[in-house]
Coordinates of C-alpha atoms in Angstrom, one line a residue:
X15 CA -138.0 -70.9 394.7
X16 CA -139.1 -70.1 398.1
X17 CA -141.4 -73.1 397.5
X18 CA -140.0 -75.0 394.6
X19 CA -142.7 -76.8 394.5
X20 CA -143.5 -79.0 391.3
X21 CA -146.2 -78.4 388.0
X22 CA -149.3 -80.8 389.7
X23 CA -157.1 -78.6 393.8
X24 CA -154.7 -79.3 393.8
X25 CA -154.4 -75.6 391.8
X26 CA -150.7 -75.8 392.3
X27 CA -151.0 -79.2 391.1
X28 CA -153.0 -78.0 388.2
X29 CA -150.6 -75.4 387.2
X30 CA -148.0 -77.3 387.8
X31 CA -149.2 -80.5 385.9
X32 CA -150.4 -78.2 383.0
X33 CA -146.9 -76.6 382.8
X34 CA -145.7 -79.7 382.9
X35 CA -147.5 -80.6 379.7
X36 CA -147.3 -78.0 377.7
X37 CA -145.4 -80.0 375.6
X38 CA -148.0 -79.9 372.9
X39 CA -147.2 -77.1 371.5
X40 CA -144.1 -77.2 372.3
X41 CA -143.6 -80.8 371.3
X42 CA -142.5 -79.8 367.6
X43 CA -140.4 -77.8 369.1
X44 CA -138.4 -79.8 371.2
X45 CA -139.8 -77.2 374.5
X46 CA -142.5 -79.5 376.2
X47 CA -142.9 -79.6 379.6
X48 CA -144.5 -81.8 382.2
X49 CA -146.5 -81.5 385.3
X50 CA -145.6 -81.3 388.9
X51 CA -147.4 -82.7 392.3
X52 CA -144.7 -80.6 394.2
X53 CA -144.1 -76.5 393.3
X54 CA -141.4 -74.8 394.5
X55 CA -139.6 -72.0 394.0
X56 CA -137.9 -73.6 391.2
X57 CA -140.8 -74.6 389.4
X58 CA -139.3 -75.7 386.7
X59 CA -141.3 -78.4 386.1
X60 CA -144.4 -76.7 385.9
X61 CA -143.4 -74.5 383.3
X62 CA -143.7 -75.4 380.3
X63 CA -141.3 -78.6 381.1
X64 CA -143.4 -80.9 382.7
X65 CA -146.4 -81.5 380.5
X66 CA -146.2 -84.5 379.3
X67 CA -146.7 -86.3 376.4
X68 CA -150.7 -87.7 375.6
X69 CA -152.0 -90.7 375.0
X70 CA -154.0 -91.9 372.5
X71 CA -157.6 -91.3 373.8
X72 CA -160.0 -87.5 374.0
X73 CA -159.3 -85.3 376.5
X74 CA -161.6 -85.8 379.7
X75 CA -165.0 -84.8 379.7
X76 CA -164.1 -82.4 382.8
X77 CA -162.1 -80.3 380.5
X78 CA -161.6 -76.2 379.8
X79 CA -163.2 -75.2 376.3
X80 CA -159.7 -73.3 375.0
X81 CA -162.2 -70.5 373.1
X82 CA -164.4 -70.2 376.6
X83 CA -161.6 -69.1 378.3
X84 CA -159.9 -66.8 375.8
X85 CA -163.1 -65.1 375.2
X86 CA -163.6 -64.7 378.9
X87 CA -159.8 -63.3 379.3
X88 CA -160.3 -61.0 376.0
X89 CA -163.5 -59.9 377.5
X90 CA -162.3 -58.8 380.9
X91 CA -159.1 -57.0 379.1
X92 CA -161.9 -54.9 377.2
X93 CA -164.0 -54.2 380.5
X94 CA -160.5 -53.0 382.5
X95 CA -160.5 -56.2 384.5
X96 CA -158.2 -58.8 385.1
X97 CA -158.0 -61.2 382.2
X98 CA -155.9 -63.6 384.5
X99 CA -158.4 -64.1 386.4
X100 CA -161.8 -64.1 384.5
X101 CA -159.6 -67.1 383.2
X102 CA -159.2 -69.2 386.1
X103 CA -162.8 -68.8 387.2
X104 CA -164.5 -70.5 383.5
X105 CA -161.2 -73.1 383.7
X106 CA -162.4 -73.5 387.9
X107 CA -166.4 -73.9 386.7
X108 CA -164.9 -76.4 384.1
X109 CA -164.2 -78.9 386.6
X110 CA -160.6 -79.5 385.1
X111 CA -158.4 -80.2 387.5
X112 CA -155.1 -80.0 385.4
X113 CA -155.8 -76.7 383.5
X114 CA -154.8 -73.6 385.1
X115 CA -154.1 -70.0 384.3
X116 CA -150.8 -68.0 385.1
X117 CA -149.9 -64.5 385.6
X118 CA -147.2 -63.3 383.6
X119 CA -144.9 -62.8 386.3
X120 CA -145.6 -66.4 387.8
X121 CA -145.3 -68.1 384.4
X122 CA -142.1 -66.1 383.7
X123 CA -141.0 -67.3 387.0
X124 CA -141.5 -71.0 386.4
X125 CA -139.7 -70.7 383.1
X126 CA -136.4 -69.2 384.8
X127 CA -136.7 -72.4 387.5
X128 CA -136.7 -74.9 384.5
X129 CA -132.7 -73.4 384.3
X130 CA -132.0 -74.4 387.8
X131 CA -131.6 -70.7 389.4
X132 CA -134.4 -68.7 391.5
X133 CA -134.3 -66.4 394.2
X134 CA -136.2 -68.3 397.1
X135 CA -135.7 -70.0 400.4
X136 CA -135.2 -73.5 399.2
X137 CA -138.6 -74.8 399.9
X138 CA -141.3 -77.4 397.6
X139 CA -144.7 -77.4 398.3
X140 CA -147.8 -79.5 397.5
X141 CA -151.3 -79.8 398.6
X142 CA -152.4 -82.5 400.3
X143 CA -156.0 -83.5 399.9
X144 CA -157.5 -81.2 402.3
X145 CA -156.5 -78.0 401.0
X146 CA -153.8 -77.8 403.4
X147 CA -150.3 -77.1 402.1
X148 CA -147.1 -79.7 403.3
X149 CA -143.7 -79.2 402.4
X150 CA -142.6 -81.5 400.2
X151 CA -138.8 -81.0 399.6
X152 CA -136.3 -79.1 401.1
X153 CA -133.0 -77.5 399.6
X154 CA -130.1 -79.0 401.7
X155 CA -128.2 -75.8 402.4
X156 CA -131.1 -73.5 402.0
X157 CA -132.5 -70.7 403.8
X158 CA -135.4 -73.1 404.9
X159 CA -133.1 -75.9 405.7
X160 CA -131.1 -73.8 408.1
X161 CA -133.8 -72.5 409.5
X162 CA -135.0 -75.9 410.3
X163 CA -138.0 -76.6 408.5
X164 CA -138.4 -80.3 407.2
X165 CA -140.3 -82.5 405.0
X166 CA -143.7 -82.8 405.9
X167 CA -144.0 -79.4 407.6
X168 CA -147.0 -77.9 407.1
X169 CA -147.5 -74.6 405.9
X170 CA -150.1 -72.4 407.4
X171 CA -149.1 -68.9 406.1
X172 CA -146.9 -66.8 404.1
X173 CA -146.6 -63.1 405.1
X174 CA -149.7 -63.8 407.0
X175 CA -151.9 -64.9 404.1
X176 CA -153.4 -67.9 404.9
X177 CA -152.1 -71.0 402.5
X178 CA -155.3 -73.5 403.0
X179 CA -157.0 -73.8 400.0
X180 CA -154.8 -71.9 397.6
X181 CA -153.4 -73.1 394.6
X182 CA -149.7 -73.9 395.2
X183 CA -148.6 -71.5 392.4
X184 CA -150.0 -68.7 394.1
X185 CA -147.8 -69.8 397.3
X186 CA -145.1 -70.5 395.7
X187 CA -145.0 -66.8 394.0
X188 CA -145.4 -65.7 397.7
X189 CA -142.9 -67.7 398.8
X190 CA -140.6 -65.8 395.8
X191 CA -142.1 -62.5 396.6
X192 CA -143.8 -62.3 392.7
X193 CA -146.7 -60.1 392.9
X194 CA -150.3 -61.7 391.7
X195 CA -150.1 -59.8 388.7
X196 CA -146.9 -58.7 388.5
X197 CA -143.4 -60.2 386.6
X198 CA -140.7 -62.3 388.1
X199 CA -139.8 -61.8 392.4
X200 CA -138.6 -60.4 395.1
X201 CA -134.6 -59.4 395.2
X202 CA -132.0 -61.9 397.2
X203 CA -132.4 -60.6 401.2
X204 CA -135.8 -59.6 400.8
X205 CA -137.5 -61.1 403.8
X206 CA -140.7 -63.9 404.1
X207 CA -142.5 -64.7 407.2
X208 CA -143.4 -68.4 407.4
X209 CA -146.5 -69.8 409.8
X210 CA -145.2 -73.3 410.4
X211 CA -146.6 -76.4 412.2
X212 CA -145.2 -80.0 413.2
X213 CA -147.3 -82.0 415.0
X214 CA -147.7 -79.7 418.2
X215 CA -145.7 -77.5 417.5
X216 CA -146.6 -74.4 415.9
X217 CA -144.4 -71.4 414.9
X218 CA -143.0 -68.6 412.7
X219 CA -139.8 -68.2 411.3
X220 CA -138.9 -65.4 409.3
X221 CA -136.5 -66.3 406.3
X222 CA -134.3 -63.9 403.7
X223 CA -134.6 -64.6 399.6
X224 CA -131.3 -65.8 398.8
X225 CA -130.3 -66.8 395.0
X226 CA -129.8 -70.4 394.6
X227 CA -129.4 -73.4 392.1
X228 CA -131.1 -76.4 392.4
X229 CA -129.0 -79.6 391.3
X230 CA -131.7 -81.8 389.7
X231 CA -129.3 -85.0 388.9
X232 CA -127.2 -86.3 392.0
X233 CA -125.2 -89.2 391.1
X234 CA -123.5 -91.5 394.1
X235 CA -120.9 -94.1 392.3
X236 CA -119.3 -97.0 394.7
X237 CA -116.1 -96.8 395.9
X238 CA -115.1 -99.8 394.1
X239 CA -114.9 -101.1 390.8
X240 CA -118.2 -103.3 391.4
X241 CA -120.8 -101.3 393.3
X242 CA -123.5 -99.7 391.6
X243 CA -123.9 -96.2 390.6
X244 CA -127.4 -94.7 392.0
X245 CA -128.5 -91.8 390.1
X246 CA -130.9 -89.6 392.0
X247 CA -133.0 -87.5 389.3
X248 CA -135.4 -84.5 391.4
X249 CA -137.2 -83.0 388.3
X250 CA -136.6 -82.9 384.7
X251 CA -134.7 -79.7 383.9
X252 CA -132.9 -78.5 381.2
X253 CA -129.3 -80.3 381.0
X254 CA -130.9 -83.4 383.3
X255 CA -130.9 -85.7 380.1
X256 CA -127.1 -85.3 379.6
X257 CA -126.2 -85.1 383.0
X258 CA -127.7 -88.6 383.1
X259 CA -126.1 -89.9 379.9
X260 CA -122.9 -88.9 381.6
X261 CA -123.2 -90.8 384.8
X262 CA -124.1 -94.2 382.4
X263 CA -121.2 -93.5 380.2
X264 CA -119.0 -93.5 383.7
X265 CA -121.2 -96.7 385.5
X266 CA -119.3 -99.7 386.3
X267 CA -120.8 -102.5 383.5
X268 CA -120.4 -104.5 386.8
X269 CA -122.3 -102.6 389.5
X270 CA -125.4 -101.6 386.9
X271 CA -127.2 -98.4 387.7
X272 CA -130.3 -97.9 390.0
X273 CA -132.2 -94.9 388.7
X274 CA -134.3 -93.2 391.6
X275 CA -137.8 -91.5 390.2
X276 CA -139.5 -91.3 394.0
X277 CA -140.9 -87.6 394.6
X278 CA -140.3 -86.3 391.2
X279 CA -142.9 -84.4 390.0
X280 CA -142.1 -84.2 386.8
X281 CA -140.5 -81.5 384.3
X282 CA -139.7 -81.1 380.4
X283 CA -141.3 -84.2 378.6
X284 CA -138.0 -83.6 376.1
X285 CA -135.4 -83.7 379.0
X286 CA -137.6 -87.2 380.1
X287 CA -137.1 -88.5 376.7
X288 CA -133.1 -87.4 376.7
X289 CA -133.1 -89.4 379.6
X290 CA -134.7 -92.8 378.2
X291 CA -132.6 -92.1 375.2
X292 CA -129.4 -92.6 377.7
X293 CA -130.6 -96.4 378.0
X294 CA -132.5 -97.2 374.7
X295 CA -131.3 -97.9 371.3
X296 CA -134.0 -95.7 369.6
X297 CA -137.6 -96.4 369.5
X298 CA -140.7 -95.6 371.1
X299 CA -140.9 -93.7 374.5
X300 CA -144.7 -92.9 374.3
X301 CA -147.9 -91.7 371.8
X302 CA -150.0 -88.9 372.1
X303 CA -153.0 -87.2 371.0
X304 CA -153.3 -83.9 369.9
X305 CA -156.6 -82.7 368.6
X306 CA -157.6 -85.7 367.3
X307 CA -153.8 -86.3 365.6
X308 CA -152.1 -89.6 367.1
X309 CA -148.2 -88.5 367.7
X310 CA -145.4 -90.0 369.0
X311 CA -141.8 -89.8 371.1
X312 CA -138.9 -91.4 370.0
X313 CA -135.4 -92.2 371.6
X314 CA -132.3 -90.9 369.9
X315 CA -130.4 -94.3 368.6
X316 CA -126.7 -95.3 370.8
X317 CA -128.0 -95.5 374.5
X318 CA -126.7 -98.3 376.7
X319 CA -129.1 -101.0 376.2
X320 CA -126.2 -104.1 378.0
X321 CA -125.8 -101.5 381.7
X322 CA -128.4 -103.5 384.4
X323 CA -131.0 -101.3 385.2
X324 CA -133.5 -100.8 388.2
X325 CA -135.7 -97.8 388.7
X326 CA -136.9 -97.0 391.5
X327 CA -140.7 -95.0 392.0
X328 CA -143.2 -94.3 394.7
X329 CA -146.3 -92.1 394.6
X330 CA -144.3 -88.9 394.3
X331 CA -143.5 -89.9 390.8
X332 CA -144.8 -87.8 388.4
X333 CA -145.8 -87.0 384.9
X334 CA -142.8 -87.1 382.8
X335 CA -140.7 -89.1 385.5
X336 CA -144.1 -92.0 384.7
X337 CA -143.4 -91.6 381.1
X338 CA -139.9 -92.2 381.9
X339 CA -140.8 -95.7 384.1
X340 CA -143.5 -96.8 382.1
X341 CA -141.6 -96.5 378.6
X342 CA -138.1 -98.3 380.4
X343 CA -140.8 -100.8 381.7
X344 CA -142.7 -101.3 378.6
X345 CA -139.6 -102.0 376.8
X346 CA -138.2 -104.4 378.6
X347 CA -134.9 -102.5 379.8
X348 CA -135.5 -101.8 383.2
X349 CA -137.0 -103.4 386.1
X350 CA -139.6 -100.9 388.3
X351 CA -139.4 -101.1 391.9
X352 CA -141.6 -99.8 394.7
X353 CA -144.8 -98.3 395.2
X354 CA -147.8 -96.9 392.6
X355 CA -147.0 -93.7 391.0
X356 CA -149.3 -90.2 391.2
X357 CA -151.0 -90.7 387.6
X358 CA -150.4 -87.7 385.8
X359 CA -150.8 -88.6 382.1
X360 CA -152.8 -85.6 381.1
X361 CA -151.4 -83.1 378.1
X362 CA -151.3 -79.4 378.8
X363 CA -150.9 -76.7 376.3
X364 CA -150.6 -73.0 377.0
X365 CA -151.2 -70.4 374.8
X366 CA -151.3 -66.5 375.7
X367 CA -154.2 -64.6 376.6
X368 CA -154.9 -60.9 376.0
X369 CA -153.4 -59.8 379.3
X370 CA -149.9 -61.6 378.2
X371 CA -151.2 -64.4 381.0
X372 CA -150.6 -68.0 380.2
X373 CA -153.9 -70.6 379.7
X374 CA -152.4 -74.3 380.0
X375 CA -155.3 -76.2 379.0
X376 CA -155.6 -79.8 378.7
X377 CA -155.8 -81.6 375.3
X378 CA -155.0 -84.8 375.5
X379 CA -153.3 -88.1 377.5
X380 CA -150.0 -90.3 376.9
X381 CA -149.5 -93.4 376.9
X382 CA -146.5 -95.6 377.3
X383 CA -145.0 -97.6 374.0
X384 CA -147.3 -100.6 375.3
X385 CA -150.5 -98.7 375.2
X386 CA -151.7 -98.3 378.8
X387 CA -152.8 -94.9 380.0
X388 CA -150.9 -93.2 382.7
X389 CA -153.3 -90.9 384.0
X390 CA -155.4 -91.8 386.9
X391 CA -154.0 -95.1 386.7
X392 CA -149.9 -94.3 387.3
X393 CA -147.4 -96.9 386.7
X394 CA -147.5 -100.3 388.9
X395 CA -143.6 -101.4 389.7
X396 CA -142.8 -105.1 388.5
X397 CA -142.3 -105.3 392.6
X398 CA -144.2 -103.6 394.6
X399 CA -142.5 -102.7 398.2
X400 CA -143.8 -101.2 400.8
X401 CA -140.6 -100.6 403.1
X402 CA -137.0 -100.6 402.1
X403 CA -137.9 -100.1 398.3
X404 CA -133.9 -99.2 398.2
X405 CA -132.3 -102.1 399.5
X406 CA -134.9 -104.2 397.9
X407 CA -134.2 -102.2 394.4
X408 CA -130.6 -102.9 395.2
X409 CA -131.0 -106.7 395.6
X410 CA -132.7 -107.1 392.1
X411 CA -130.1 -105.2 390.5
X412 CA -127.4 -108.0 391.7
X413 CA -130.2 -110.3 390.3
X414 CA -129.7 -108.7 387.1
X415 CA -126.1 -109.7 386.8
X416 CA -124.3 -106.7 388.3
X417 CA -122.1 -106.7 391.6
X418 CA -124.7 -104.6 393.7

């Protein structure tokens, strides 16, 4: 995950959102996925995690014609050409934003970050509005983090290939050493050179692929009997649903539980749902079309519905994390705190193309239990802060009745 960067051209936001959707077809399943503003290395949440679930209204008018592209990738096969990538240009032409096309290698890579290992340097990317790519999260302990490269870094280069303007899959596989067409990455110690900037400062820093795990839940519980317990979640992962139902079974009734969703991008749309199940006593989580069918999540019955709850968001939030907000919102259990979030409510769902690539095509929007589209609009917190959205977070939570 030598740029873990999440499923949300943002091209890297595209494939990365779509992965993140791919729930659709997956859905039935129980495999869905969600979409990610942030890839990295361990872009788990782009693969096939992250899509999320779909609201009840047609896909957008800018969106890839599913038959368009698989003719175009059948096509190339035929003519000896790259499938792959007579893809991507009719999903670009499309105008689609969230539909994107990945190489076997990179979509087998995304699926092996969605269980928390890769061989990277421990870096997330995303791309900011001008093409330009920014770290967006760092692995404490990483070869990046030793290294000394922060958040909000920007990223000029990898192996001397300029970044601007990519799509952060494409990066990201660079950052793992995945060839363009080829499957999985480079081997722990292979080495990555990395064009760097910070305000002034400009540099290069070569790094070494090392194998890590990514922990995606990070629970801090108070030293006494009445604090609260603050449960960090980074992406939505396989495992990150009971890793959370664990730290509410051990949160102090007292202290209630503040749930932080700021700067995740998003991950499996059934992990998301695991998680709302930890707090909900059954019921609805969000709807979703597919082709014209009207579908719906549920919550598994015997969460904690009595623990005081505050979640905590900012624009980093993403695709299934907003499901997650906007359903705990909608329902009544939690109260949001902070700042808009991204707005990723768009369903992706991949299919295979002739040259094994993956097509993750949008179909479709979610919405939460109340009705309200998420995408383009994101979820607005029931107090929105502009500074201090922690300690502000924390002093609702002692509104609520617990000892915070």
């Amino acid at each position: 995950m030598s740029g873990p960067c999440s499923y949300d051209r943002p091209r890297r936001i595209r494939r990365g959102a779509a992965l993140t959707l791919f729930l659709a077809g997956v859905l039935a399943t129980g495999a869905a996925t969600g979409t990610w503003s942030d890839h990295g290395e361990r872009a788990a949440s782009r693969t096939a995690a992250d899509r999320t679930a779909f609201g009840a209204h047609a896909p957008d008018a800018a969106t890839a014609d599913r038959a368009a592209v698989e003719r175009a990738a059948s096509e190339a096969v035929e003519d000896g050409k790259s499938g792959s990538q007579a893809a991507a240009e009719v999903v670009s032409r499309s105008g689609d934003r969230w539909s994107t096309i990945y190489t076997p290698g990179e979509f087998e890579s995304f699926q092996e970050q969605l269980d928390g290992a890769y061989v990277g340097v421990g870096l997330w990317v995303r791309q900011t509005a001008g093409g330009r790519t920014e770290v967006s999260r760092v692995q404490p302990g990483g070869p990046a983090a030793r290294a000394g490269v922060e958040v909000g870094d920007r990223l000029h280069a990898v192996d001397g290939r300029a970044t601007r303007g990519r799509p952060v899959t494409e990066i990201v596989a660079r950052l793992r050493g995945a060839a363009p067409h080829g499957a999985g990455g480079s081997a722990a110690g292979t080495p990555v050179r990395l064009d760097v900037e910070r305000g002034a400062r400009h540099w290069s820093v070569t790094l070494h692929r090392t194998r890590l795990r990514t922990q995606n839940v990070v629970t801090d519980r108070p030293a006494g009997v009445r604090g609260p317990t603050r449960v960090k979640i980074a992406a939505f992962a396989k495992g990150t649903g009971a890793e959370v139902r664990r730290a509410v079974r051990r949160a102090s009734a007292h202290g209630g539980l503040l749930l932080d969703l700021r700067g995740n991008t998003g991950g499996l749309v059934t992990e998301s749902v695991a998680t709302a199940s930890a707090f909900l006593d059954g019921g609805l989580v969000a709807t979703y079309d597919m082709r014209g069918s009207q579908r719906a999540l549920y919550a598994e019955r015997g969460g904690n519905t009595r623990l005081p709850l505050v979640v905590l968001v900012d624009g980093g939030t993403m695709s299934a994390a907003e499901l997650l907000a906007g359903a705990l919102q909608d329902r009544g259990r939690a109260v949001v705190v902070g700042s808009p979030t991204f707005g990723k409510g768009s369903v992706q769902m991949p299919s295979r193309l002739a040259d094994g690539s993956v097509a993750e095509l949008t179909v479709g929007h979610y919405r939460t239990p109340s009705g309200r589209a998420v995408d383009g609009a994101g979820i607005t917190p029931d107090l929105v802060v502009a500074g201090q959205a922690e300690k502000r977070a924390r002093t609702v939570l002692s509104g609520l009745g617990a000892g915070a």
